[in-house]
mmCIF file of C-alpha atoms in Angstrom:
data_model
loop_
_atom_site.group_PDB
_atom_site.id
_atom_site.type_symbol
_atom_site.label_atom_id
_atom_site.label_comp_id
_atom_site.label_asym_id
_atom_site.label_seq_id
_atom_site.Cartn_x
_atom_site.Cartn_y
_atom_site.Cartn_z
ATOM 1 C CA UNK A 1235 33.120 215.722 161.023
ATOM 2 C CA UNK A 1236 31.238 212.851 163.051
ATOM 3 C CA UNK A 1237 31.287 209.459 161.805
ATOM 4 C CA UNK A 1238 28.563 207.353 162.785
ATOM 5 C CA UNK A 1239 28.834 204.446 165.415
ATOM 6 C CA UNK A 1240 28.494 201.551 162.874
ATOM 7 C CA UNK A 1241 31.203 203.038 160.649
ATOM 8 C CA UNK A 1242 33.758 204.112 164.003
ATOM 9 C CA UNK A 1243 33.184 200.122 164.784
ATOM 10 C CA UNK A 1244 34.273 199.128 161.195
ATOM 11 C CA UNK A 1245 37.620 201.093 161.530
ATOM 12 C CA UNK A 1246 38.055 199.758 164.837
ATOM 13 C CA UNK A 1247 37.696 196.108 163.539
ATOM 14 C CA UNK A 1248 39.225 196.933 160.325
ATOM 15 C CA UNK A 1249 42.525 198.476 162.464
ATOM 16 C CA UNK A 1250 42.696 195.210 165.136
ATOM 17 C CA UNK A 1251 42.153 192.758 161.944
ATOM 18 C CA UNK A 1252 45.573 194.219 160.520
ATOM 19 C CA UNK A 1253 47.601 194.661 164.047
ATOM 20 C CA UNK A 1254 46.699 190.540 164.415
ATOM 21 C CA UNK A 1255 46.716 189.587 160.996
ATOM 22 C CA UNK A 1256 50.168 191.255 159.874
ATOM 23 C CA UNK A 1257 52.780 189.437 162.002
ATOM 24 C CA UNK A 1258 51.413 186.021 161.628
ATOM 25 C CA UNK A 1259 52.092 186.826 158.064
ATOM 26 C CA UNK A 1260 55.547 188.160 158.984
ATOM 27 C CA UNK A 1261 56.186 184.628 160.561
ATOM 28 C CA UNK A 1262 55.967 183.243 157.595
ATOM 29 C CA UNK A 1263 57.794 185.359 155.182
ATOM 30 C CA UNK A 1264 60.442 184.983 157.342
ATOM 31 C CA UNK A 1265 60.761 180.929 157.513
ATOM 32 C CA UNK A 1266 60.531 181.304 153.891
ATOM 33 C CA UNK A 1267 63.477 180.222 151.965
ATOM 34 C CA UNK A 1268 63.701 183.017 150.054
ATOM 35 C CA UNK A 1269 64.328 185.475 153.094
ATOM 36 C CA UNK A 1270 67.864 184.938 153.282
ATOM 37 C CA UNK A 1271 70.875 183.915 150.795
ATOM 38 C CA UNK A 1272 73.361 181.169 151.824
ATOM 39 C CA UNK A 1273 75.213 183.848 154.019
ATOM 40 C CA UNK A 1274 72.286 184.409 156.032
ATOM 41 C CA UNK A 1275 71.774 187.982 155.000
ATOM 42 C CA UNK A 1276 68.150 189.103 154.635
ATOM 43 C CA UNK A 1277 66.840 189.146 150.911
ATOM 44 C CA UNK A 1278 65.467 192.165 148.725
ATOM 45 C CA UNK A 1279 62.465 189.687 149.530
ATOM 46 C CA UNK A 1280 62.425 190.116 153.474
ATOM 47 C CA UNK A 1281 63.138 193.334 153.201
ATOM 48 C CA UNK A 1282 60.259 194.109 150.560
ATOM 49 C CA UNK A 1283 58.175 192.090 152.965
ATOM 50 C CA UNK A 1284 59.069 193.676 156.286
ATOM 51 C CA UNK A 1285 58.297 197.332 155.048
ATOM 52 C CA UNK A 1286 54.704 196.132 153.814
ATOM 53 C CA UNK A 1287 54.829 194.976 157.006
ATOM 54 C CA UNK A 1288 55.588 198.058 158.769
ATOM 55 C CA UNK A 1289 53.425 200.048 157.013
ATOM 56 C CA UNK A 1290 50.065 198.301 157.177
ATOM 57 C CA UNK A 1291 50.579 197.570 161.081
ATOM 58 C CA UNK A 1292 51.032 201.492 161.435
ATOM 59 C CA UNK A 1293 47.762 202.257 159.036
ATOM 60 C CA UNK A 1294 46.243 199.788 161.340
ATOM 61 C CA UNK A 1295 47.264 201.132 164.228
ATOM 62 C CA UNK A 1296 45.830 204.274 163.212
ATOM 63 C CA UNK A 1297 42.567 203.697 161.436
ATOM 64 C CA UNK A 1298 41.760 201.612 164.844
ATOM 65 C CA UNK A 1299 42.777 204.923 166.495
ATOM 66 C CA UNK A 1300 40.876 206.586 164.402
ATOM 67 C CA UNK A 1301 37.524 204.534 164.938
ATOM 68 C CA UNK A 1302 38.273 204.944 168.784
ATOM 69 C CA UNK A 1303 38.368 208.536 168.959
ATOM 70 C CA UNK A 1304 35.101 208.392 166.826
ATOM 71 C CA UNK A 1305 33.344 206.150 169.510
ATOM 72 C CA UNK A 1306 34.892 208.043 172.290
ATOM 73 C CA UNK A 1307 34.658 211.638 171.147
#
C-alpha cells in the first residue's frame, strides 16, 4: 500500500507532536501532589499516568516511523 506524501507528512508531524508533547506532560504529573503519598511512594495516580505515558510516546514513535518509511520508501 502507498500512502500519499501529504498524508506520510501528517504521521510524521502527528508522531514528533506526541514524542515532544508527552514528557512535558510527564513533568507535570509528576510535581503533582497527588503522585506520591506521605512516604514518598509513587501513587496508583503516577503510575496510571506514566503507562499513558509510555504508551503514546511508543505509538508516536511509531506512527512517525511509519510516515518516514512512507516518504522514504
Amino acid at each position: 500500500m502507498e500512502i500519499p506524501a501529504v498524508l506520510a507528512w501528517i504521521l510524521v508531524i502527528s508522531g514528533f507532536w506526541s514524542l515532544i508533547v508527552w514528557p512535558q506532560f510527564l513533568r507535570r504529573v509528576m510535581r503533582d501532589p497527588r503522585a506520591r503519598d506521605d512516604a514518598g511512594k509513587a501513587t496508583k495516580f503516577l503510575t496510571v499516568h506514566v503507562v499513558l505515558v509510555a504508551v503514546s510516546m511508543v505509538l508516536g514513535a511509531a506512527t512517525a516511523g511509519i510516515g518516514m518509511a512512507a516518504l522514504l520508501g
